[in-house]
PDB file of C-alpha atoms in Angstrom:
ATOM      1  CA  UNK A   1       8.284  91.015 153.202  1.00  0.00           C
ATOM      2  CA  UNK A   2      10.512  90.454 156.378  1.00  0.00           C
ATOM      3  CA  UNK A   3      11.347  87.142 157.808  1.00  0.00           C
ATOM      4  CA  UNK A   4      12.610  85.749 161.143  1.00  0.00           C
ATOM      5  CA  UNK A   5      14.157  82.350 160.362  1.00  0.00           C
ATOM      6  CA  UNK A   6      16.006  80.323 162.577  1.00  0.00           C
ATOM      7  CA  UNK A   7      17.904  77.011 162.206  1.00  0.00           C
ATOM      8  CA  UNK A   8      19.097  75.350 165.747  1.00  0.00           C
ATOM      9  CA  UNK A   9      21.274  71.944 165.764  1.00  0.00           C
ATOM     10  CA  UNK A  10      21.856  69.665 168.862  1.00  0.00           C
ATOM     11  CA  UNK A  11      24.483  67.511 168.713  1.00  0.00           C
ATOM     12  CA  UNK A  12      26.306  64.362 170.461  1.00  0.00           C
ATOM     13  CA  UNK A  13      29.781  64.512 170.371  1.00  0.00           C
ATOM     14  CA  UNK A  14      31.637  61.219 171.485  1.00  0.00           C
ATOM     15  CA  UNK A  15      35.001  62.825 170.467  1.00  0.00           C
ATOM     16  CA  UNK A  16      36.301  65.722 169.248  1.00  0.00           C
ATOM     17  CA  UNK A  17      34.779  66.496 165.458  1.00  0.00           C
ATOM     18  CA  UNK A  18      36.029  68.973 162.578  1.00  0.00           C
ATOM     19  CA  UNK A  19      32.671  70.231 160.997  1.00  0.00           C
ATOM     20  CA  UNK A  20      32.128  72.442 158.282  1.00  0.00           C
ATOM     21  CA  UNK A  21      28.863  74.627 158.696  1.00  0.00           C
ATOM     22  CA  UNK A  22      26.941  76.622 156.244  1.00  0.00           C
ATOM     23  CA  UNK A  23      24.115  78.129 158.133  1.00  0.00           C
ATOM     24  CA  UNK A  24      24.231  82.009 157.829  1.00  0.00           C
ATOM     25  CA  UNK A  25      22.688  83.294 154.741  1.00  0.00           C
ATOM     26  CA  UNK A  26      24.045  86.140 152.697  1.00  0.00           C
ATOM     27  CA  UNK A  27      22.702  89.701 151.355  1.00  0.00           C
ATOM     28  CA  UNK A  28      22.738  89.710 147.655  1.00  0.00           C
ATOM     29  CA  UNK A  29      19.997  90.822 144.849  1.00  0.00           C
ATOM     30  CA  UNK A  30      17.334  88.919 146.154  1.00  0.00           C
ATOM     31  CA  UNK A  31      17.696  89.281 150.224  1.00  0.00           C
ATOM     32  CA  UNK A  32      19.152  92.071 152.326  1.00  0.00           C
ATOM     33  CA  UNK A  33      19.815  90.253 156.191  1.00  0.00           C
ATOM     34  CA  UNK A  34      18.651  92.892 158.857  1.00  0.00           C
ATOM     35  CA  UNK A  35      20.204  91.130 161.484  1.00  0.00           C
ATOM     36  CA  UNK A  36      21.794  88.071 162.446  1.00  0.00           C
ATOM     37  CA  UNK A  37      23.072  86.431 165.385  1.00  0.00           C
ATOM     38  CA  UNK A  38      25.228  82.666 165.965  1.00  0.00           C
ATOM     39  CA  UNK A  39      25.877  80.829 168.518  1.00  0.00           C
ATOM     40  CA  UNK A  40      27.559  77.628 169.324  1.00  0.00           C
ATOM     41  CA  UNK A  41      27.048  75.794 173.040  1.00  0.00           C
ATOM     42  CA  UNK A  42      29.743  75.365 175.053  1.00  0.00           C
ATOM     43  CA  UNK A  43      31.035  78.926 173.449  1.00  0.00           C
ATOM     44  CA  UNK A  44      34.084  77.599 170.897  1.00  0.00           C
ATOM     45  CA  UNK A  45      36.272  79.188 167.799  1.00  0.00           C
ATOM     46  CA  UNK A  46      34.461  79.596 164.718  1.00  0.00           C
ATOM     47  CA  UNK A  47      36.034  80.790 161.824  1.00  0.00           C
ATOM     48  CA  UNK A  48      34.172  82.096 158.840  1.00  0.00           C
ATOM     49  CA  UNK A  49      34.872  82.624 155.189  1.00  0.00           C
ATOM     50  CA  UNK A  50      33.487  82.404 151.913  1.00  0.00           C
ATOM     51  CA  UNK A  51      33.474  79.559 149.351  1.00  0.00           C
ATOM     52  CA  UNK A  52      34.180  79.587 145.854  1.00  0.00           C
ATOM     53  CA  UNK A  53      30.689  80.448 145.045  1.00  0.00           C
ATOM     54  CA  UNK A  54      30.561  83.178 147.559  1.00  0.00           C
ATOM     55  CA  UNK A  55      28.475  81.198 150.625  1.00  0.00           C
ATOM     56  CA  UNK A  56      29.279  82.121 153.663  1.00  0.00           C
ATOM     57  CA  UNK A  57      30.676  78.636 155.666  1.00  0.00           C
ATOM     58  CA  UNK A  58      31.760  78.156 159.150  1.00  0.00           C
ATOM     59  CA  UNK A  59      34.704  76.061 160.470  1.00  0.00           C
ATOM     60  CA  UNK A  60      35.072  74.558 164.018  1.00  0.00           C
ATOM     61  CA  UNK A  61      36.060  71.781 165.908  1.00  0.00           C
ATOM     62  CA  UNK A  62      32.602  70.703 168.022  1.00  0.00           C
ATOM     63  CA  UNK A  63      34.125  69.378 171.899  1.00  0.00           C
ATOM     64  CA  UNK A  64      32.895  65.989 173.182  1.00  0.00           C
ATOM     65  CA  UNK A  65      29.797  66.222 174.746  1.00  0.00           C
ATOM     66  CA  UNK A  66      26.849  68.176 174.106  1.00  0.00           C
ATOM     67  CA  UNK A  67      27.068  70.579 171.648  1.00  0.00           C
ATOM     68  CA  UNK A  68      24.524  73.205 169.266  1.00  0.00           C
ATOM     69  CA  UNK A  69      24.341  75.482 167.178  1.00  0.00           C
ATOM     70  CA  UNK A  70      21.822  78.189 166.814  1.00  0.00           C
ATOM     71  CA  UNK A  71      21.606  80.735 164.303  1.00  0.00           C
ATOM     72  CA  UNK A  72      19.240  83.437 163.468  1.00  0.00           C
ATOM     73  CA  UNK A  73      18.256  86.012 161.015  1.00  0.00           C
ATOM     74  CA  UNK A  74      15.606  88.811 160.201  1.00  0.00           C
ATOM     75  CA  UNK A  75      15.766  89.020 156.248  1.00  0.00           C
ATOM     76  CA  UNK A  76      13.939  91.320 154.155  1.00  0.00           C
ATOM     77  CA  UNK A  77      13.041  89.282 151.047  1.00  0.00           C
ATOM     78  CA  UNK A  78      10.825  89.496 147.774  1.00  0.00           C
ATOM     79  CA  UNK A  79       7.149  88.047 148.250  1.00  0.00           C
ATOM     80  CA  UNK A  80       6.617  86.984 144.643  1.00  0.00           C
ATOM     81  CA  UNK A  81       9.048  85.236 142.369  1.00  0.00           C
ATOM     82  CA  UNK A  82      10.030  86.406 138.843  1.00  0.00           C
ATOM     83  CA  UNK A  83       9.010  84.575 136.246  1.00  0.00           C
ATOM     84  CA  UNK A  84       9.916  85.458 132.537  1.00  0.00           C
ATOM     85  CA  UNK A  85       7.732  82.989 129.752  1.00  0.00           C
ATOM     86  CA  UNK A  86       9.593  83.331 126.433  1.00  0.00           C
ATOM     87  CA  UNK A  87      12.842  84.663 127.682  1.00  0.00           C
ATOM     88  CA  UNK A  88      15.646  83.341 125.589  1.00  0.00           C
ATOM     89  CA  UNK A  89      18.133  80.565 125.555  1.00  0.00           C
ATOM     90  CA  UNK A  90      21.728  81.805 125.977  1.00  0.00           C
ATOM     91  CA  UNK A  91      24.205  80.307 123.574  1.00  0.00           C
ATOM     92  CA  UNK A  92      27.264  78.401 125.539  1.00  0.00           C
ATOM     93  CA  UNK A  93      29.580  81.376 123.694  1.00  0.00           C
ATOM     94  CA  UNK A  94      27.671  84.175 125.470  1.00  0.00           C
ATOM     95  CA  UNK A  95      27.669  82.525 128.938  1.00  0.00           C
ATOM     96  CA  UNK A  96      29.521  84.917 131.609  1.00  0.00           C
ATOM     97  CA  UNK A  97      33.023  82.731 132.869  1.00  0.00           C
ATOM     98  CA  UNK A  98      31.122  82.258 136.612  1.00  0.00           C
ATOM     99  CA  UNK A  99      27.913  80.464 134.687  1.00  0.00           C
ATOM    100  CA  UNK A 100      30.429  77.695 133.196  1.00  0.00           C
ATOM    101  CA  UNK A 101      30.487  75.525 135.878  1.00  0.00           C
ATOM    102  CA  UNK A 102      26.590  74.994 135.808  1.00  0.00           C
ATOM    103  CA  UNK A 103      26.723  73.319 132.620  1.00  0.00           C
ATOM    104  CA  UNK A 104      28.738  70.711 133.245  1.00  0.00           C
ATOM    105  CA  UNK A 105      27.580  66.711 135.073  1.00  0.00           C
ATOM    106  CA  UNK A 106      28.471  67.158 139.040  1.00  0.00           C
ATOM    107  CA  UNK A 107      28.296  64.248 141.834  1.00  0.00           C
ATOM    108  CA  UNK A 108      24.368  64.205 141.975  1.00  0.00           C
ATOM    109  CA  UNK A 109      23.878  65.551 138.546  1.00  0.00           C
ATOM    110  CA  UNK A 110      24.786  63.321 135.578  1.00  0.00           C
ATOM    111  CA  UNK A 111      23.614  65.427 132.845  1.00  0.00           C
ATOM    112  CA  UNK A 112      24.985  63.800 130.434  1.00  0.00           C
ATOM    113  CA  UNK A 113      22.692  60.560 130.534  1.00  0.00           C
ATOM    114  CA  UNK A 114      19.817  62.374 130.219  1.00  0.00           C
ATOM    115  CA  UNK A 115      19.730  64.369 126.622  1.00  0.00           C
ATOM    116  CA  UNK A 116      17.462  62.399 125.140  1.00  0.00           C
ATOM    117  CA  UNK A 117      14.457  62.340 127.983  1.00  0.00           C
ATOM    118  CA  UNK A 118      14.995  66.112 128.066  1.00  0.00           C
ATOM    119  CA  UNK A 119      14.656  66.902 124.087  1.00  0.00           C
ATOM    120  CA  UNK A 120      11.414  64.092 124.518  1.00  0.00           C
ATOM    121  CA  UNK A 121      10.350  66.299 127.524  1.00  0.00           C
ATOM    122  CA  UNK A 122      10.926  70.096 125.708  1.00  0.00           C
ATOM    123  CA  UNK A 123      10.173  68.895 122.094  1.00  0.00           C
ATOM    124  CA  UNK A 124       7.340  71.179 121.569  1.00  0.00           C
ATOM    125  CA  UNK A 125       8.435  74.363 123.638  1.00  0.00           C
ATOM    126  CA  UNK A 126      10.561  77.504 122.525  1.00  0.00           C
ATOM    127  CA  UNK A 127      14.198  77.233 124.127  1.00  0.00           C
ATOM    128  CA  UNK A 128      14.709  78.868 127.114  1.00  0.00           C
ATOM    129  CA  UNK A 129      12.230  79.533 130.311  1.00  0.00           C
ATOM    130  CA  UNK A 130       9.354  77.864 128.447  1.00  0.00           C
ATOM    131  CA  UNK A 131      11.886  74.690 128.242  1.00  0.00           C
ATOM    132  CA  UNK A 132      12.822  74.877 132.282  1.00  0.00           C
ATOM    133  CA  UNK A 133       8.810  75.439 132.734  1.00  0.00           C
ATOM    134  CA  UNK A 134       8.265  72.400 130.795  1.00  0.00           C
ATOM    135  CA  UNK A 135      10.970  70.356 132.675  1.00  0.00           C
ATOM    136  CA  UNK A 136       9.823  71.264 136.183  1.00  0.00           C
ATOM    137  CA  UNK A 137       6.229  70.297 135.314  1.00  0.00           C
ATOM    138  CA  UNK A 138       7.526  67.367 134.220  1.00  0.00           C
ATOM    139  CA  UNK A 139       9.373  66.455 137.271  1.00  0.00           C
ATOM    140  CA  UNK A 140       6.230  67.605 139.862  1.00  0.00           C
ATOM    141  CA  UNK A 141       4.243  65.109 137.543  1.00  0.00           C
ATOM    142  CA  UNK A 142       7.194  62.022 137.352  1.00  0.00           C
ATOM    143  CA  UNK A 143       8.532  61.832 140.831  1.00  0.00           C
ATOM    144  CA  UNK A 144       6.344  61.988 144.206  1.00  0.00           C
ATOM    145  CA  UNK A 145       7.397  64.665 146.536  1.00  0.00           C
ATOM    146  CA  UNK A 146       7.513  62.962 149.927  1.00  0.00           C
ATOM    147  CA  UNK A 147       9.327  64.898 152.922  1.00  0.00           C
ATOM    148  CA  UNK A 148      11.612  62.965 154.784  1.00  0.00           C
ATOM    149  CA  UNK A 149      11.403  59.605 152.389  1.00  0.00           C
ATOM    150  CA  UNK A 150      15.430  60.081 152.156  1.00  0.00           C
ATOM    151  CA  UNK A 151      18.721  61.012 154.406  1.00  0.00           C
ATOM    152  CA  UNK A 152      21.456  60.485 151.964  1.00  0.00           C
ATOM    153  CA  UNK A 153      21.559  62.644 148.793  1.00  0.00           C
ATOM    154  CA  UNK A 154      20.478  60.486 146.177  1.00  0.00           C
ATOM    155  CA  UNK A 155      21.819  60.858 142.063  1.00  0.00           C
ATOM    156  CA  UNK A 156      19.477  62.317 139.713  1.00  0.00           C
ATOM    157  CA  UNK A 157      19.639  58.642 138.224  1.00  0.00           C
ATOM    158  CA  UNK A 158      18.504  57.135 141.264  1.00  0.00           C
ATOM    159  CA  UNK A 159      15.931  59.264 141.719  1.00  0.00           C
ATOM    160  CA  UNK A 160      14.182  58.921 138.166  1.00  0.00           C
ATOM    161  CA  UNK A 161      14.535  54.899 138.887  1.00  0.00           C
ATOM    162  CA  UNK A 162      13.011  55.711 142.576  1.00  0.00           C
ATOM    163  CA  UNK A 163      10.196  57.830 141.377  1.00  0.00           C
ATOM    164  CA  UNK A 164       9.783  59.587 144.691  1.00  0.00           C
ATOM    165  CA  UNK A 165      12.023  61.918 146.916  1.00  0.00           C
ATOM    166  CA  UNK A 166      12.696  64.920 148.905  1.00  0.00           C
ATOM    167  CA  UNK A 167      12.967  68.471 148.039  1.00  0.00           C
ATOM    168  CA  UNK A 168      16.633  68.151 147.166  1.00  0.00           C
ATOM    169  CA  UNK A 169      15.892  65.060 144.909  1.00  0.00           C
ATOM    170  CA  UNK A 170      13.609  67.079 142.477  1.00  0.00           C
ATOM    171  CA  UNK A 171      15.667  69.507 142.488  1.00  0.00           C
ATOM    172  CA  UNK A 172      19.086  67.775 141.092  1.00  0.00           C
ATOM    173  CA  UNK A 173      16.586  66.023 138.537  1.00  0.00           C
ATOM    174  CA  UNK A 174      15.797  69.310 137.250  1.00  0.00           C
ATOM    175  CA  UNK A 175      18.804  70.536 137.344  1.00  0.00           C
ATOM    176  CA  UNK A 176      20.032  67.494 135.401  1.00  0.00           C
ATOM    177  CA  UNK A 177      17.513  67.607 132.513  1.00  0.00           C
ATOM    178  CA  UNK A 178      18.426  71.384 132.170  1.00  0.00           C
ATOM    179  CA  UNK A 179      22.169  70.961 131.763  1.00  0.00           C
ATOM    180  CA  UNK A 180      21.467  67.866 129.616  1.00  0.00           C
ATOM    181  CA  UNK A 181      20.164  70.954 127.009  1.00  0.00           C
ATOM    182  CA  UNK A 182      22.784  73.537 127.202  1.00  0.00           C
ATOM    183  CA  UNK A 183      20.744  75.546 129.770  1.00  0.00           C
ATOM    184  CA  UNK A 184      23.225  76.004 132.982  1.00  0.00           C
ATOM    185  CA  UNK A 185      20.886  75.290 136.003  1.00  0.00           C
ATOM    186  CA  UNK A 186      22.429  74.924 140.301  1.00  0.00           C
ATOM    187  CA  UNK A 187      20.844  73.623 143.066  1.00  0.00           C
ATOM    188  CA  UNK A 188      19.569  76.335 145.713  1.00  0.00           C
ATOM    189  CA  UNK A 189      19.301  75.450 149.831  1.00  0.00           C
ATOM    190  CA  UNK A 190      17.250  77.606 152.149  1.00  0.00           C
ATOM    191  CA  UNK A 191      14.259  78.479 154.005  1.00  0.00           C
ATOM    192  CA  UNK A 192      10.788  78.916 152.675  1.00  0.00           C
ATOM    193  CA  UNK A 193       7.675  80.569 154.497  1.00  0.00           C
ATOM    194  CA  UNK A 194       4.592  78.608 154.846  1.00  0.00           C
ATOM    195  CA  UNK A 195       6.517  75.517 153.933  1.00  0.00           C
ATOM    196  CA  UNK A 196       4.226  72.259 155.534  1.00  0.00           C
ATOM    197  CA  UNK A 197       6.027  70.383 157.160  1.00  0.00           C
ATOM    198  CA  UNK A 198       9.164  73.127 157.981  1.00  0.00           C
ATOM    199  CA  UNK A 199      12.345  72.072 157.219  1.00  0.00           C
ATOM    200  CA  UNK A 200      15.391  73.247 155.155  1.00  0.00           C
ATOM    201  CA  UNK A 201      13.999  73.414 151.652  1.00  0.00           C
ATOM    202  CA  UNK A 202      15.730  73.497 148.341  1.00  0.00           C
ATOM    203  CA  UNK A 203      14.741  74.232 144.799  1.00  0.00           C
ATOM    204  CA  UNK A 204      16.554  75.217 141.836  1.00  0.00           C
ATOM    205  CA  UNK A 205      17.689  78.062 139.533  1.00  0.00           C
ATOM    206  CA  UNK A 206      18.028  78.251 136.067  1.00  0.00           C
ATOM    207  CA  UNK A 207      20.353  80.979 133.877  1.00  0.00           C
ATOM    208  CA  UNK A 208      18.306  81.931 130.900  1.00  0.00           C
ATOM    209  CA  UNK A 209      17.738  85.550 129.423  1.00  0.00           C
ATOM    210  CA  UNK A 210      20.925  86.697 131.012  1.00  0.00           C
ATOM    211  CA  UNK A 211      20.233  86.177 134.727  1.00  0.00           C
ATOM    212  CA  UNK A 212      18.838  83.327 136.968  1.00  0.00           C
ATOM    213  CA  UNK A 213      15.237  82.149 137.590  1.00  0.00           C
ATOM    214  CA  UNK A 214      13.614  80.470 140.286  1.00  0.00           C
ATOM    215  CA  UNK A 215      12.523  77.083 139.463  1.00  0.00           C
ATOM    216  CA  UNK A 216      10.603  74.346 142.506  1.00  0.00           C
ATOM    217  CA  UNK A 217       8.987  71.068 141.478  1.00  0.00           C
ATOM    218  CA  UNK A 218       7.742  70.370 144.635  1.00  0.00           C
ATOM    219  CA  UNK A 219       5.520  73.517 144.636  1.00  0.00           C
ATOM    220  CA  UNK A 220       2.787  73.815 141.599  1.00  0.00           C
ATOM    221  CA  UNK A 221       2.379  77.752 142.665  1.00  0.00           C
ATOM    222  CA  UNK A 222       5.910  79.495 142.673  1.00  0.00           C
ATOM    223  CA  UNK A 223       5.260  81.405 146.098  1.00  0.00           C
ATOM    224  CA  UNK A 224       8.054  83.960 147.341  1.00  0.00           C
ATOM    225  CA  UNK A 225       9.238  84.107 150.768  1.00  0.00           C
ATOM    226  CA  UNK A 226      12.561  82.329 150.225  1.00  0.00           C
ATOM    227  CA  UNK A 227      15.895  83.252 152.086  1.00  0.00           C
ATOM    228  CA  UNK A 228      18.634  81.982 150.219  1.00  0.00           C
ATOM    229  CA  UNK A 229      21.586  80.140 152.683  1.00  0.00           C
ATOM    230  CA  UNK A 230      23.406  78.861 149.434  1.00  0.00           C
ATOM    231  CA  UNK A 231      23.957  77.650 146.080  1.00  0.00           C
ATOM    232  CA  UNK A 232      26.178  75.251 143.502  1.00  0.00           C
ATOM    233  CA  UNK A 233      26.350  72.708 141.512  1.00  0.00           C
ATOM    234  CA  UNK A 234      24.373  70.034 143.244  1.00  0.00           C
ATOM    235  CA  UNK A 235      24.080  68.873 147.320  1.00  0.00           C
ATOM    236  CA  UNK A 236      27.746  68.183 147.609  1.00  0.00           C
ATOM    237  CA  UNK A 237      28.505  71.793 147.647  1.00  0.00           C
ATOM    238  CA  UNK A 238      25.104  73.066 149.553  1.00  0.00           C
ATOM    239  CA  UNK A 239      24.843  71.026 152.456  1.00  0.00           C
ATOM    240  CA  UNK A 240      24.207  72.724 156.025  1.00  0.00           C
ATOM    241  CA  UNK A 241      26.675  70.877 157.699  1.00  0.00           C
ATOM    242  CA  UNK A 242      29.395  68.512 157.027  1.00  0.00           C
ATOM    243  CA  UNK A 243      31.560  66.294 159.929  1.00  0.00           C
ATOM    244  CA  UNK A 244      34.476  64.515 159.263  1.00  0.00           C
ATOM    245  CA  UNK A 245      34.597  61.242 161.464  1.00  0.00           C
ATOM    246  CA  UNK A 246      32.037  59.158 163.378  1.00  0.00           C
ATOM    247  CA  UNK A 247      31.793  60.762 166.751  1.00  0.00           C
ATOM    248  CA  UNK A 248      29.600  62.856 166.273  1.00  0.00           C
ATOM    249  CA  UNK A 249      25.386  62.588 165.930  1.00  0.00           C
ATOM    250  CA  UNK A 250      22.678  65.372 164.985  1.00  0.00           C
ATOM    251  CA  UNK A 251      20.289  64.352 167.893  1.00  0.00           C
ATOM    252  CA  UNK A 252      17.635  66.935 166.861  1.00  0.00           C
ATOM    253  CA  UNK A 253      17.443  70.155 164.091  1.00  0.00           C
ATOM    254  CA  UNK A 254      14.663  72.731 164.488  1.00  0.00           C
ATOM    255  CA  UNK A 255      13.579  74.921 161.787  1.00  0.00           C
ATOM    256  CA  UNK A 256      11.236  78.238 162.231  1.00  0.00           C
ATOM    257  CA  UNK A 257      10.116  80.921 159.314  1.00  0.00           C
ATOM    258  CA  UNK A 258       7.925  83.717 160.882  1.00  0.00           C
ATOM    259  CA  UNK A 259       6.076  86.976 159.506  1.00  0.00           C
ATOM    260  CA  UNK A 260       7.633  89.918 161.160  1.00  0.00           C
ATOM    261  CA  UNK A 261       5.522  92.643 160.984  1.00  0.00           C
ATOM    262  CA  UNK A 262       7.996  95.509 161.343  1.00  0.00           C
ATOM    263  CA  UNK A 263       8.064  98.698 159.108  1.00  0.00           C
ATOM    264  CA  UNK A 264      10.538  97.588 155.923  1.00  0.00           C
TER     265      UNK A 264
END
């Protein structure tokens, strides 16, 4: 399937403020970007480069005033996700270098509190998928998914004391319970079609049978139509913008998926 999405930011500026953007997604295996277009109001520098996990991020310095920033892409994308029941468990002395880092507790993910409600929560499953299945069910069941309930990123700890969260919340819990078990798991940040109400969404993957799968509590059908604008280890290293300083307020942020029907 193809997809228009577009994300468009409108700022106040009271002085001048670094920010560090990550807005443009990236072709890869699962998304091949058609065209894309950015643009920044009043027309400034913006210097682009890749992170350490190979997202695309953009640096500027926003002027006082009013400022925005609009991007746009056409992405061709898959329409149903892969999903593998009984694919194995790869042992920690197999994992590729690059899958390391997805093991280990991260700012939003303390992993290592929660072994033992994981083992409870995958006692009676093969390891592997049928363990993330188990743990994602579990988390669509344990914590309410309410868009919007929550601004700041919250710790996976938080959130199973909470019981209720955004996207991004059941996410890191299920990305927590995985890495808790061995199983290396990071926390994904895009766009999804169809997605009521439309917003930035995110979801998780999880590295199991050599390659990564697409896990999302918040949706009890896995539906395709995802464009991926970046992954790591938990909201610290996915978030869409960051400032540094206190002049500077997101006044509004307007997020659109469409259908293109053009010839793939």
């Amino acid at each position: 399937m193809k997809l228009r999405v577009l994300c468009d930011l409108h700022f106040q500026v009271d002085a001048a403020t670094a920010l560090i953007l990550m807005l443009r997604p990236l072709s890869g295996a699962q998304q091949r970007i058609t065209k894309s277009s950015y643009i920044v109001e009043p027309d400034i520098k913006v210097t682009e480069s890749k992170d350490s996990y190979g997202n695309f991020r953009q640096r500027l310095v926003a002027p006082a005033g009013k400022f925005s920033v609009r991007t746009c892409a056409e992405v061709i994308t898959t329409e149903a996700i892969d999903s593998a029941p009984g694919a194995n468990f790869v042992e920690i002395q197999n994992l590729p270098n690059p899958i390391l880092p997805f093991l280990l507790p991260s700012r939003y993910c303390e992993s290592d509190r929660f072994g033992d409600l994981a083992r409870e929560i995958v006692a009676d499953v093969l390891p592997g998928y049928d363990q993330v299945s188990k743990i994602t069910d579990w988390v669509r069941h344990s914590v309410q998914y309410i868009p919007g309930s929550s601004d700041a990123p919250l710790s996976a700890v938080e959130v199973h004391q909470r019981g209720y969260g955004v996207c991004r919340d059941l996410a890191q819990l299920g990305i927590t319970l995985c890495r808790s078990i061995s199983i290396p798991a990071r926390l994904v940040v895009g766009y999804l079609y169809q997605l009521e109400p439309m917003d930035m969404h995110a979801w998780f993957e999880a590295y199991i049978g050599r390659r990564w799968y697409t896990f999302d509590p918040t949706q009890s059908d896995l539906r395709g139509g995802r464009v991926i604008i970046a992954f790591g280890r938990d909201a610290a290293d996915v978030s869409i913008f960051h400032q540094f300083g206190l002049g500077c307020i997101l006044n509004t942020m307007d997020v659109q998926v469409n259908l293109l029907t053009d010839n793939l």
